[in-house]
Coordinates of C-alpha atoms and ligand atoms in Angstrom, one line a residue:
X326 CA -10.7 30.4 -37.2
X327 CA -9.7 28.7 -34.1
X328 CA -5.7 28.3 -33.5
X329 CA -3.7 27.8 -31.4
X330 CA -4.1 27.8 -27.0
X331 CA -6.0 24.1 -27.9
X332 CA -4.0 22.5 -25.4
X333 CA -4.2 18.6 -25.7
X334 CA -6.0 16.6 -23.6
X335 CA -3.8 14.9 -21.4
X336 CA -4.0 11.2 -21.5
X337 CA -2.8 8.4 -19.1
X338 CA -3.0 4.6 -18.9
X339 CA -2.1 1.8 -16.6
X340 CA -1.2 -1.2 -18.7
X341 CA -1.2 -4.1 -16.4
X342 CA -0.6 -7.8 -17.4
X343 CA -3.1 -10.2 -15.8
X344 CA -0.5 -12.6 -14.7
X345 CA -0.8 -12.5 -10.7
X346 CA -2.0 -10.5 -8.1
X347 CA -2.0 -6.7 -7.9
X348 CA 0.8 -5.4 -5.9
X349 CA 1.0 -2.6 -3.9
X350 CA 4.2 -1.1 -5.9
X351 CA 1.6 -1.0 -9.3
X352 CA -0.6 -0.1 -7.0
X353 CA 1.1 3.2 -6.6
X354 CA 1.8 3.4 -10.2
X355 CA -1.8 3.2 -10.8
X356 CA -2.7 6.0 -8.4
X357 CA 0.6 8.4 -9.9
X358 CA -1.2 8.1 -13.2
X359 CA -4.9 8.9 -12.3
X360 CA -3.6 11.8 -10.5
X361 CA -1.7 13.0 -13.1
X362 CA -4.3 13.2 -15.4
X363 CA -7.1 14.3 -12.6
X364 CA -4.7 17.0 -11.9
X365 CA -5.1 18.1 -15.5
X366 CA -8.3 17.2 -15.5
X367 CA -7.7 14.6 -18.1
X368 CA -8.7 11.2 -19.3
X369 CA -7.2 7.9 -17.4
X370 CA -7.4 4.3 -19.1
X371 CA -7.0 1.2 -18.1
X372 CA -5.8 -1.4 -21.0
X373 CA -5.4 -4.9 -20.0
X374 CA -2.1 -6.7 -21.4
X375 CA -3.3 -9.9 -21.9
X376 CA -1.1 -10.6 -25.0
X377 CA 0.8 -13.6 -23.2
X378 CA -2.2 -16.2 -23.6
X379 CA -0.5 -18.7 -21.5
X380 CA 0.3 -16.3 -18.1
X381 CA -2.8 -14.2 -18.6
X382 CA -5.9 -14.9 -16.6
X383 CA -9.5 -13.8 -16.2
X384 CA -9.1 -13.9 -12.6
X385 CA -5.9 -11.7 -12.3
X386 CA -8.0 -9.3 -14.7
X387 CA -10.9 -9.0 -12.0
X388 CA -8.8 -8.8 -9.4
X389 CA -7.5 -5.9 -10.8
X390 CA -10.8 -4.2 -11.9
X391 CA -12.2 -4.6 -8.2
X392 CA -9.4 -3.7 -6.6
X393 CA -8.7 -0.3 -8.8
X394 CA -12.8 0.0 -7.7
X395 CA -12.0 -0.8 -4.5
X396 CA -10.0 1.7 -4.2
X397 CA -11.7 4.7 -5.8
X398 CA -9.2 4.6 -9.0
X399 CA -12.3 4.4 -11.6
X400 CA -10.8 4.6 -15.3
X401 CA -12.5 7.0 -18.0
X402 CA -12.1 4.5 -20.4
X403 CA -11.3 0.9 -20.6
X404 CA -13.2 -2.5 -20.2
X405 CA -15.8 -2.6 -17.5
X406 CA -17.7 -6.2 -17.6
X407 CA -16.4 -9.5 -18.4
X408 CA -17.9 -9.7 -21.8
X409 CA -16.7 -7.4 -24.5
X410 CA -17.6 -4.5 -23.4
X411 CA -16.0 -1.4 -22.8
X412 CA -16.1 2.5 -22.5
X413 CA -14.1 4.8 -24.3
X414 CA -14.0 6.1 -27.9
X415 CA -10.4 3.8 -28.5
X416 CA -11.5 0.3 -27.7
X417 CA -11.4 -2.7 -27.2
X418 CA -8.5 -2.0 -24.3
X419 CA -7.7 -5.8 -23.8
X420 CA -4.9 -6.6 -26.3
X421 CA -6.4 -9.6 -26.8
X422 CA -9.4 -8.0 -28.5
X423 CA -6.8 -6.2 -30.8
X424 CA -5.1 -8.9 -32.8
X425 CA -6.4 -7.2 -35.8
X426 CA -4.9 -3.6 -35.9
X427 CA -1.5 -5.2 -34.3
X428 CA -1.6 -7.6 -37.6
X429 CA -2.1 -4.3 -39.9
X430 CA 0.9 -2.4 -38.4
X431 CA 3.0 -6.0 -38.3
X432 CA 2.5 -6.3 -42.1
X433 CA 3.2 -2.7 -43.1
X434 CA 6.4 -2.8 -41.1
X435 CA 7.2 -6.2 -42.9
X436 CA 5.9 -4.2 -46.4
X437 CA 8.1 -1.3 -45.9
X438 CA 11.1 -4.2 -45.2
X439 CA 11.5 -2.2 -41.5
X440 CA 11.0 -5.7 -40.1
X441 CA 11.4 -9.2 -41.4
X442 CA 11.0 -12.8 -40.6
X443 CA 13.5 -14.7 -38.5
X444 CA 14.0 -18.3 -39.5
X445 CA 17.2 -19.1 -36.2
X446 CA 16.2 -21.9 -34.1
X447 CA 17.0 -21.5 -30.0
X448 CA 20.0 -23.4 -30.8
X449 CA 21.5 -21.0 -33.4
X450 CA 20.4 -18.0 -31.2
X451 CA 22.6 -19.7 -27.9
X452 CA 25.5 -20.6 -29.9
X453 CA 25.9 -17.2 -31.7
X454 CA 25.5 -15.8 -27.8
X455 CA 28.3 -18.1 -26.4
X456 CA 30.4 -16.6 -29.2
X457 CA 29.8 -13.1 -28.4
X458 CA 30.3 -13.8 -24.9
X459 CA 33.4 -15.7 -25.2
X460 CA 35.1 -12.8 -26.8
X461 CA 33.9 -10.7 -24.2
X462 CA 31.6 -8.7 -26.3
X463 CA 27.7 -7.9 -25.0
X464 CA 25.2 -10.6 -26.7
X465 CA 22.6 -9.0 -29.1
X466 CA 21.4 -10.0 -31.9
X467 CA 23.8 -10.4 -35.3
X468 CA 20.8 -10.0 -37.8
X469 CA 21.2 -13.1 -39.8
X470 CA 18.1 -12.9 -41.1
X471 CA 17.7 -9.7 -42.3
X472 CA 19.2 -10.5 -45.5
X473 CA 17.7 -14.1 -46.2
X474 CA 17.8 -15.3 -49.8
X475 CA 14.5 -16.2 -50.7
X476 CA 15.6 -19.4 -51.3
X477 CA 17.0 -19.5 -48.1
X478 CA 13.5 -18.7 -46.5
X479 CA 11.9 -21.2 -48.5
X480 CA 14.3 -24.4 -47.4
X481 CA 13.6 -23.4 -43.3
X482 CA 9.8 -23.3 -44.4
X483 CA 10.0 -26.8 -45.6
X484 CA 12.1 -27.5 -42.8
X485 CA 9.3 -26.8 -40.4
X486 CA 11.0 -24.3 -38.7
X487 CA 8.3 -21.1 -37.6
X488 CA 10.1 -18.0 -37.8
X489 CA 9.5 -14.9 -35.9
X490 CA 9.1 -11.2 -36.6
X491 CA 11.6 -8.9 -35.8
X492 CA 12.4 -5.2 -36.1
X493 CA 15.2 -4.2 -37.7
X494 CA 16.9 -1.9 -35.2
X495 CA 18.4 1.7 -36.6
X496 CA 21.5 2.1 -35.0
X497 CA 21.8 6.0 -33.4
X498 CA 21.8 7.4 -30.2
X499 CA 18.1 8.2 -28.9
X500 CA 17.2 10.6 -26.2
X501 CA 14.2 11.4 -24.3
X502 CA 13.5 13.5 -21.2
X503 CA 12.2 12.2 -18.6
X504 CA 10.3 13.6 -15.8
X505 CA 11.2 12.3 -13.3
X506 CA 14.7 11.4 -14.6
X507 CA 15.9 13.9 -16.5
X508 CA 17.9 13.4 -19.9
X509 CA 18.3 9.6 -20.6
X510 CA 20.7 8.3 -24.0
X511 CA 20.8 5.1 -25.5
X512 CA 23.2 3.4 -28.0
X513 CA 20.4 1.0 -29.7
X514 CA 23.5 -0.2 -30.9
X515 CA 23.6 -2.2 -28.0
X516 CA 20.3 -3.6 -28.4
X517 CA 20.5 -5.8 -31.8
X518 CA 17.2 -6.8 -33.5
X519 CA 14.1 -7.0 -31.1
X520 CA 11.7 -9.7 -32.1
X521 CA 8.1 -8.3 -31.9
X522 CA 5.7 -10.4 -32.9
X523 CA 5.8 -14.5 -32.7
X524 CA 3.7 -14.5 -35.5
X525 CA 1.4 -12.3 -37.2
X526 CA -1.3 -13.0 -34.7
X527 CA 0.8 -13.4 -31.4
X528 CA 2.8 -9.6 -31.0
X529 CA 4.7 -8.8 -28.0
X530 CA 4.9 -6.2 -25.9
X531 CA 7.3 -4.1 -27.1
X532 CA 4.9 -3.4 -30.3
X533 CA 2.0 -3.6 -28.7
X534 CA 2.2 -1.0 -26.4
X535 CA 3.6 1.5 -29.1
X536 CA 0.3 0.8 -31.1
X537 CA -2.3 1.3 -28.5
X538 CA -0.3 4.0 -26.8
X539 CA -0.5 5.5 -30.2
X540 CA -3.8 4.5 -31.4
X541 CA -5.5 5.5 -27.5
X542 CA -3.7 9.0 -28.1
X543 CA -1.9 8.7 -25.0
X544 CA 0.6 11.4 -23.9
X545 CA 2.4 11.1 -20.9
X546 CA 3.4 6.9 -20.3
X547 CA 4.1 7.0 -16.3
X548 CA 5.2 3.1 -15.3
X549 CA 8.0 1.4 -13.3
X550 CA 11.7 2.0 -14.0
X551 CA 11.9 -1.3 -14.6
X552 CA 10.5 -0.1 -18.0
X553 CA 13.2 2.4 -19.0
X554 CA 15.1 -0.1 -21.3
X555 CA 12.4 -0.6 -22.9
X556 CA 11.8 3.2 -23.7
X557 CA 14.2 3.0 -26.7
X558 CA 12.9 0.5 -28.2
X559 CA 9.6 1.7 -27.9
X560 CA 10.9 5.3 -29.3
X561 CA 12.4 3.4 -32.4
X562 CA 9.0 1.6 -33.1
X563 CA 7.1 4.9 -33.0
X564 CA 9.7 6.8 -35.2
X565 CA 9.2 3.6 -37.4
X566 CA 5.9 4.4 -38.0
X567 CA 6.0 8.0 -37.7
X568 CA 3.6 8.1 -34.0
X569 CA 4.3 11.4 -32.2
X570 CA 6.6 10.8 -29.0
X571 CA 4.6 10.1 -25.3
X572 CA 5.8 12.4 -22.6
X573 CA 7.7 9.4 -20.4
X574 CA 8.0 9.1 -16.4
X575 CA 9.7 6.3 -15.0
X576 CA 9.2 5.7 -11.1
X577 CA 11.6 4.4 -9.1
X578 CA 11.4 1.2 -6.9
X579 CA 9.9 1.2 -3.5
X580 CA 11.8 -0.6 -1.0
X581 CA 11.5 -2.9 1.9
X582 CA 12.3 -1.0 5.1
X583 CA 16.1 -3.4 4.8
X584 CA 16.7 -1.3 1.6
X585 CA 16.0 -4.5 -0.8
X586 CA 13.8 -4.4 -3.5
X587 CA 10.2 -4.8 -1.9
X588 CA 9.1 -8.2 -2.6
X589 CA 7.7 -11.7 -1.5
X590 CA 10.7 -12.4 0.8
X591 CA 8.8 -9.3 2.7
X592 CA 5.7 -10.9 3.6
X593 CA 2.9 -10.8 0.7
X594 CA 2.3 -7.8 -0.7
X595 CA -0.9 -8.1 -3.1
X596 CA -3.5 -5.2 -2.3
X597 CA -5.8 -8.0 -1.7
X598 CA -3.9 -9.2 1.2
X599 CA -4.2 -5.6 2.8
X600 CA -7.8 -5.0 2.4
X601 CA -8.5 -8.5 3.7
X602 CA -6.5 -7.2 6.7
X603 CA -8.7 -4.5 7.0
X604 CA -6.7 -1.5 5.5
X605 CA -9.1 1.6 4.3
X606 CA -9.1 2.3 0.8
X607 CA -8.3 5.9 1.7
X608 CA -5.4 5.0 4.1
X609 CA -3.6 2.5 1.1
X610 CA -4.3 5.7 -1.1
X611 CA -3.3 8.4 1.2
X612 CA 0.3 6.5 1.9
X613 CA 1.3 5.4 -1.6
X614 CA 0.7 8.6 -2.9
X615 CA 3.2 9.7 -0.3
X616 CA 5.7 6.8 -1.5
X617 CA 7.6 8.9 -3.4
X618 CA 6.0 11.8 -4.1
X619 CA 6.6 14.3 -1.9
X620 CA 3.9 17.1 -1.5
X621 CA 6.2 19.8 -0.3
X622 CA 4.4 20.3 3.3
X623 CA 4.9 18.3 6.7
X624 CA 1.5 17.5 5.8
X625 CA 0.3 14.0 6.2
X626 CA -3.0 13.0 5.5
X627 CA -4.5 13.7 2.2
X628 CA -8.2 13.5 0.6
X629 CA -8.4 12.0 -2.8
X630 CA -9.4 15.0 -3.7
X631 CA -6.8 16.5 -2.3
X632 CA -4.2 14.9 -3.9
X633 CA -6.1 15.4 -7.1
X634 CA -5.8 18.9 -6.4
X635 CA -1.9 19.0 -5.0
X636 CA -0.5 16.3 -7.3
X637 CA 2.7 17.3 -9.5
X638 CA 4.7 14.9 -10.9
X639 CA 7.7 17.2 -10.9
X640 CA 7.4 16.3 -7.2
X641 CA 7.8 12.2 -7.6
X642 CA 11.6 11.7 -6.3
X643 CA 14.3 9.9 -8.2
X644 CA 15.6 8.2 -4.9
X645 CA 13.5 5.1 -4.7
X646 CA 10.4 5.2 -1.6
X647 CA 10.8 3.1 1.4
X648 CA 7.6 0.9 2.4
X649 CA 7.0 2.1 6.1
X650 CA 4.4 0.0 7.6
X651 CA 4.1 1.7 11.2
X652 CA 3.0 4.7 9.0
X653 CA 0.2 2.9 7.0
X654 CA -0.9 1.7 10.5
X655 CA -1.2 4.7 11.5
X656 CA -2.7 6.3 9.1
X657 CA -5.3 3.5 8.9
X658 CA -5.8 4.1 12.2
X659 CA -6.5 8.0 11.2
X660 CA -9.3 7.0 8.7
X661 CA -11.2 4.2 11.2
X662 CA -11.5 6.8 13.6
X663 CA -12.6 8.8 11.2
X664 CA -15.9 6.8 10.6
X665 CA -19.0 7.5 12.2
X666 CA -19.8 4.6 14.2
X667 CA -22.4 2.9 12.1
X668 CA -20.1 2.9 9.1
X669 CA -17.5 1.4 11.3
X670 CA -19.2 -1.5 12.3
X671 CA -20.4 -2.0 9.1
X672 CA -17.0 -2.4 8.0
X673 CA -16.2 -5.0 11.0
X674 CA -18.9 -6.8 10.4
X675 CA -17.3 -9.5 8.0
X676 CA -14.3 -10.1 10.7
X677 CA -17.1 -10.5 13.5
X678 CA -18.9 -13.4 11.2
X679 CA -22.2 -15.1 12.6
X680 CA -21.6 -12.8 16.0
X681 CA -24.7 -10.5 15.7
X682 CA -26.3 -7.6 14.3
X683 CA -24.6 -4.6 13.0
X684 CA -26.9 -2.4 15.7
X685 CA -26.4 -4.6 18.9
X686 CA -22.5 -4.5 18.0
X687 CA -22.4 -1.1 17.6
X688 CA -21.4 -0.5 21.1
X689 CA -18.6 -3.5 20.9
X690 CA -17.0 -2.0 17.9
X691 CA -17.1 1.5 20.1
X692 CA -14.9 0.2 22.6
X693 CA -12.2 -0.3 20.0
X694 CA -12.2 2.6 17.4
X695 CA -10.0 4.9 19.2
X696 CA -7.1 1.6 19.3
X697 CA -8.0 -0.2 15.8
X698 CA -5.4 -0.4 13.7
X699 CA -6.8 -2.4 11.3
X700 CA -10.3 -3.6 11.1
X701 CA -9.4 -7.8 11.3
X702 CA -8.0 -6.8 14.9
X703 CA -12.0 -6.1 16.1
X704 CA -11.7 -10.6 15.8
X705 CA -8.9 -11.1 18.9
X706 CA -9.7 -8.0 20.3
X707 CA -13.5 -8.4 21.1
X708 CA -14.0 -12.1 20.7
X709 CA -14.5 -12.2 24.8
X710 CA -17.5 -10.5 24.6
X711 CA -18.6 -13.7 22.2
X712 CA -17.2 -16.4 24.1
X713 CA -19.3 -18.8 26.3
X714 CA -16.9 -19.8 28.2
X715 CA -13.4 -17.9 28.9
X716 CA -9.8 -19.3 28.5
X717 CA -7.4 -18.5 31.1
X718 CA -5.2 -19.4 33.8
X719 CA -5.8 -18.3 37.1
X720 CA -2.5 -16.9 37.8
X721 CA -4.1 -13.9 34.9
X722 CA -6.3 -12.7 37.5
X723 CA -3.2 -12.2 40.2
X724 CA -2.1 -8.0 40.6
X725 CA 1.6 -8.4 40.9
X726 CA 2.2 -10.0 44.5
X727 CA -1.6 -10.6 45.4
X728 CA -2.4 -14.3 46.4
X729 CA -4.9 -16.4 45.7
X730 CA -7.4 -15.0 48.5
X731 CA -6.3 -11.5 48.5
X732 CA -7.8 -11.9 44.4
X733 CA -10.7 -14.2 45.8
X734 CA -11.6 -11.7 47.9
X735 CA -11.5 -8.4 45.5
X736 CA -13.7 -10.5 43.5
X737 CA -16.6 -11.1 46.0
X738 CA -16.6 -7.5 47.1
X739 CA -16.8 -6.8 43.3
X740 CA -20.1 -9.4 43.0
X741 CA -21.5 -7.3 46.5
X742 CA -20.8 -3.9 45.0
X743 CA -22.0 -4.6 41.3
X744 CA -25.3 -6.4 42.6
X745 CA -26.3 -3.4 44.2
X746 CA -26.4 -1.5 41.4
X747 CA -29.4 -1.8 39.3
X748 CA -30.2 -2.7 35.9
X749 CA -31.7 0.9 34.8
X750 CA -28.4 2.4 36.0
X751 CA -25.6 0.0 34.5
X752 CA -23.8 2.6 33.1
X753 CA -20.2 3.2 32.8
X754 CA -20.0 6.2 35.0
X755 CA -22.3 4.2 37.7
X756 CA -19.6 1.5 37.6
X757 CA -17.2 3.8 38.2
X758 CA -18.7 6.1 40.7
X759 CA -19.5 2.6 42.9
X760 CA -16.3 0.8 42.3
X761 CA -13.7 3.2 42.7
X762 CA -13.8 4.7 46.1
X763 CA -13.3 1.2 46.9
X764 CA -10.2 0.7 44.8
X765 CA -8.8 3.7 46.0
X766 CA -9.1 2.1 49.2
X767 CA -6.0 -1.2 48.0
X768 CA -2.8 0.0 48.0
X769 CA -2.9 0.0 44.7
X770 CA -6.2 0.4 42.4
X771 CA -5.1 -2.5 40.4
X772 CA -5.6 -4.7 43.0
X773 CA -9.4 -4.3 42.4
X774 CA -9.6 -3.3 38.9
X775 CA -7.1 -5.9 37.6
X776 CA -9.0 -9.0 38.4
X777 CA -12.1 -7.5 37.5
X778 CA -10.9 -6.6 34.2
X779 CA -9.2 -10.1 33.9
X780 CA -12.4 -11.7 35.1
X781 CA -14.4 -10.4 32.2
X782 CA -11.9 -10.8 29.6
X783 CA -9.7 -13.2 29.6
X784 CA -7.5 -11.0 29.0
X785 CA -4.2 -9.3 29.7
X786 CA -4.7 -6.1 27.9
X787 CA -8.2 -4.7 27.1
X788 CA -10.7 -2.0 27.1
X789 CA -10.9 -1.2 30.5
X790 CA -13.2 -2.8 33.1
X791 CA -15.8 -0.1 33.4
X792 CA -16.5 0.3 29.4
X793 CA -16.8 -3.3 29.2
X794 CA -18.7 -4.6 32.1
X795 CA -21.0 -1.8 30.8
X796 CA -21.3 -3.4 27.0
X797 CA -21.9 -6.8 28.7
X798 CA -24.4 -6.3 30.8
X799 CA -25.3 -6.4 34.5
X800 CA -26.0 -10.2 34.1
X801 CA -23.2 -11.2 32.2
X802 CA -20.5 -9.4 34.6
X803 CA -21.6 -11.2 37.5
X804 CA -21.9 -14.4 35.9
X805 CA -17.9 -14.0 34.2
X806 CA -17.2 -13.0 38.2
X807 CA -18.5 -15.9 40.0
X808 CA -16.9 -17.9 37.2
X809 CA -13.6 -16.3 38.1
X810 CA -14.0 -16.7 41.9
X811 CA -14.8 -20.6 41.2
X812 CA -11.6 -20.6 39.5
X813 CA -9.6 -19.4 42.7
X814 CA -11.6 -21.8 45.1
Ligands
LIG1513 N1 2.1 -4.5 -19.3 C1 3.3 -3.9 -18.7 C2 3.5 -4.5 -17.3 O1 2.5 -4.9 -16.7 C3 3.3 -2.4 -18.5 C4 3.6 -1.8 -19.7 C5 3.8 -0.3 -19.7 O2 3.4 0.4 -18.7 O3 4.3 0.2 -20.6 O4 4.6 -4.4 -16.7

């Protein structure tokens, strides 16, 4: 007979509500629990929270599901289309789909007399608060209802009033351990009656979540500490009904570089906004997973596979994470110039719209890998090469105290020299071998190589002259240097 050693499959889920765009904080919550359970080679699943009807919306929901693609976080289980379908043996995983099982568990908690129906109007529930505050006591709950007369109940029904469900709360001490935080105690005595359904067929969160996390088998919950007081109310729920206890992990914040809570006032921060910015999926991946989690090396850059393989969730710090965006530049930088150059400008192509072919910019896109910090900086940083006509003042093309015929005449010796070379041998290192001597010649190289760069740019800081006039072509060099020169005239 088989016993024990059956370890349990270890079970995650990221719970989002579809009420706005995906944010780089849940982001990183998403990504802590897929490596989790990658790391122990078990099951992730994505359930949509789509309980509020009013907040939730189809297009938050998509934006999630292609951005978790997006970024490589595929779910085991969970929906995968717009229509009703799903995959996974726990389904569906939109709440929505649910209503059903929720109204099951409602009525067997109303059955057992472990919740009830509350008949108190808004206007009883603020009064009874103003009274608990005035005598300085913490507002919760009094639990008027929970003894209702059926007569009682019958009069409010007549009255109109709806009532709502709520769960009569046991009053103890509960404890759970955390992993990230260690021992945490609650007095539910502080909490009062939660209300967890508005009626049989609209539940709230609170009971939601303990349902599917029970029904989807899930065993370690990993989410925001934002979460943690609602932990014990959870735990009460599932002790209600008897559910085994999820393994919690509560992460802490991240923070905006001023040590405030990361949020709009910091610029937008919806993954959406950073890939249209041109941020790598690996290089969004590769930093959050360092937000906070701290892989016990000096090591920096990390495969998904990597941190798959490295990922403990001992190692997620208490302290909240600091957002650092120099870093994320730089390790996007790290992953563009890791592309082979095809891929690259592949990648560039939808922030060079209507400017070519992917092969004839190949060489454009070249010019920039090595500085690219972000792909939507190939638009400002290679739209000369586009341009019909250039934009500049003429002062641009001035090295520090040269005048207006010292530039004039770099420019023309530039035309003489460049003419003589020919098309079959417009290279970069031809440029260079023809040009230079004479630049060396100035007091200073830049007196040359300035106003030629500046000529074919537009420019004050570029690729350098050789590279470029090499990508433009023997034609097109001359032509932006005569047009510089008639500039000085
Ligand atoms: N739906 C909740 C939210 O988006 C998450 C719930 C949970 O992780 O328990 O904040």
């Amino acid at each position: 007979m088989m016993s024990s050693g059956k370890q349990t499959v270890v079970r995650t889920r990221f719970a989002p509500s579809p009420t706005g765009p995906m944010h780089m904080g849940t982001v990183r919550t998403v990504l802590f629990n897929y490596l989790f359970a990658k790391n122990r080679a078990g099951v992730f699943i994505l359930r949509i929270e789509d309980t509020d009807k009013e907040r939730s919306l189809k297009e938050w929901e998509d934006d999630i599901l292609e951005n978790l693609q997006w970024l490589g976080l595929q779910w085991d289980e969970g929906p995968i289309t717009q229509t009703q379908n799903y995959i996974g043996s726990y389904g569906p995983y939109r709440q929505s789909e649910r209503t059903e099982m929720y109204q099951k568990y409602l009525k067997q908690l109303l059955e057992q007399g472990r919740a009830y129906w509350c008949f108190c109007t808004q206007e009883e529930l603020d009064a009874q608060r103003q009274h608990q505050l005035s005598l300085g006591q913490a507002p919760k709950y009094t639990g008027t209802c929970r003894t209702l007369p059926s007569g009682k109940k019958d009069q409010y029904l007549n009255e109109g009033r709806s009532p709502v469900i709520r769960f009569a709360v046991e009053q103890k001490i509960i404890a759970f351990h955390d992993l990230i935080r260690g021992e945490i105690k609650f007095d539910t005595n502080l909490i009062g009656d939660i209300v967890i359904a508005k009626d049989l067929n609209t539940p709230l969160y609170n009971f939601t979540v303990v349902i599917d996390d029970f029904e989807m088998k899930i065993t370690h919950v990993i989410r925001g500490e934002e979460h943690i007081s609602n932990t014990p109310k959870q735990i009460l729920l599932q002790e209600a009904f008897g559910f085994s206890r999820p393994t919690y992990a509560h992460v802490s914040l991240i923070l905006a570089p001023d040590r405030t809570k990361l949020s709009k006032r910091h610029g937008d921060n919806s993954i959406t906004r950073f890939r249209k910015e041109g941020y790598l999926p690996e290089a969004i991946v590769n930093f959050l997973s360092l937000l906070g989690w701290n892989p016990g090396t000096e090591r920096e850059i990390f495969s998904s596979d990597e941190l798959i393989k490295e990922f403990s969730i001992e190692r997620v710090q208490k302290n909240p994470a600091i957002f650092n965006i120099q870093r994320l530049d730089w390790l996007n930088g790290f992953y563009i110039r890791k592309k082979d150059l095809p891929q690259l400008t592949k990648l560039c192509i939808p922030y060079l719209t209507a400017r070519g072919e992917g092969s004839a910019l190949e060489p454009i896109v070249a010019l920039y890998q090595e500085r690219l910090k972000k792909l939507s900086e190939i638009a400002e940083l290679t739209d000369f090469f586009f341009q019909k006509n250039l934009a500049y003042p003429k002062e641009l093309l001035y090295w520090k105290d040269a005048s207006d015929a010292d530039t004039k005449r770099m420019l023309d010796t530039l035309a003489q020299l460049l003419s003589s070379i020919g098309e079959g041998e417009w290279t970069k290192e031809k440029l260079a071998e023809i040009i230079m001597p004479q630049a060396e010649k100035q007091k200073n190289k830049g007196y040359m190589l300035w106003p030629f760069r500046v000529a074919l740019t537009g420019k004050k800081a570029s690729a350098g002259p050789f590279e470029i006039a090499h990508v433009l072509g023997k034609e097109k060099t001359l032509q932006r240097i005569q047009e510089a020169v008639a500039r000085l005239s």
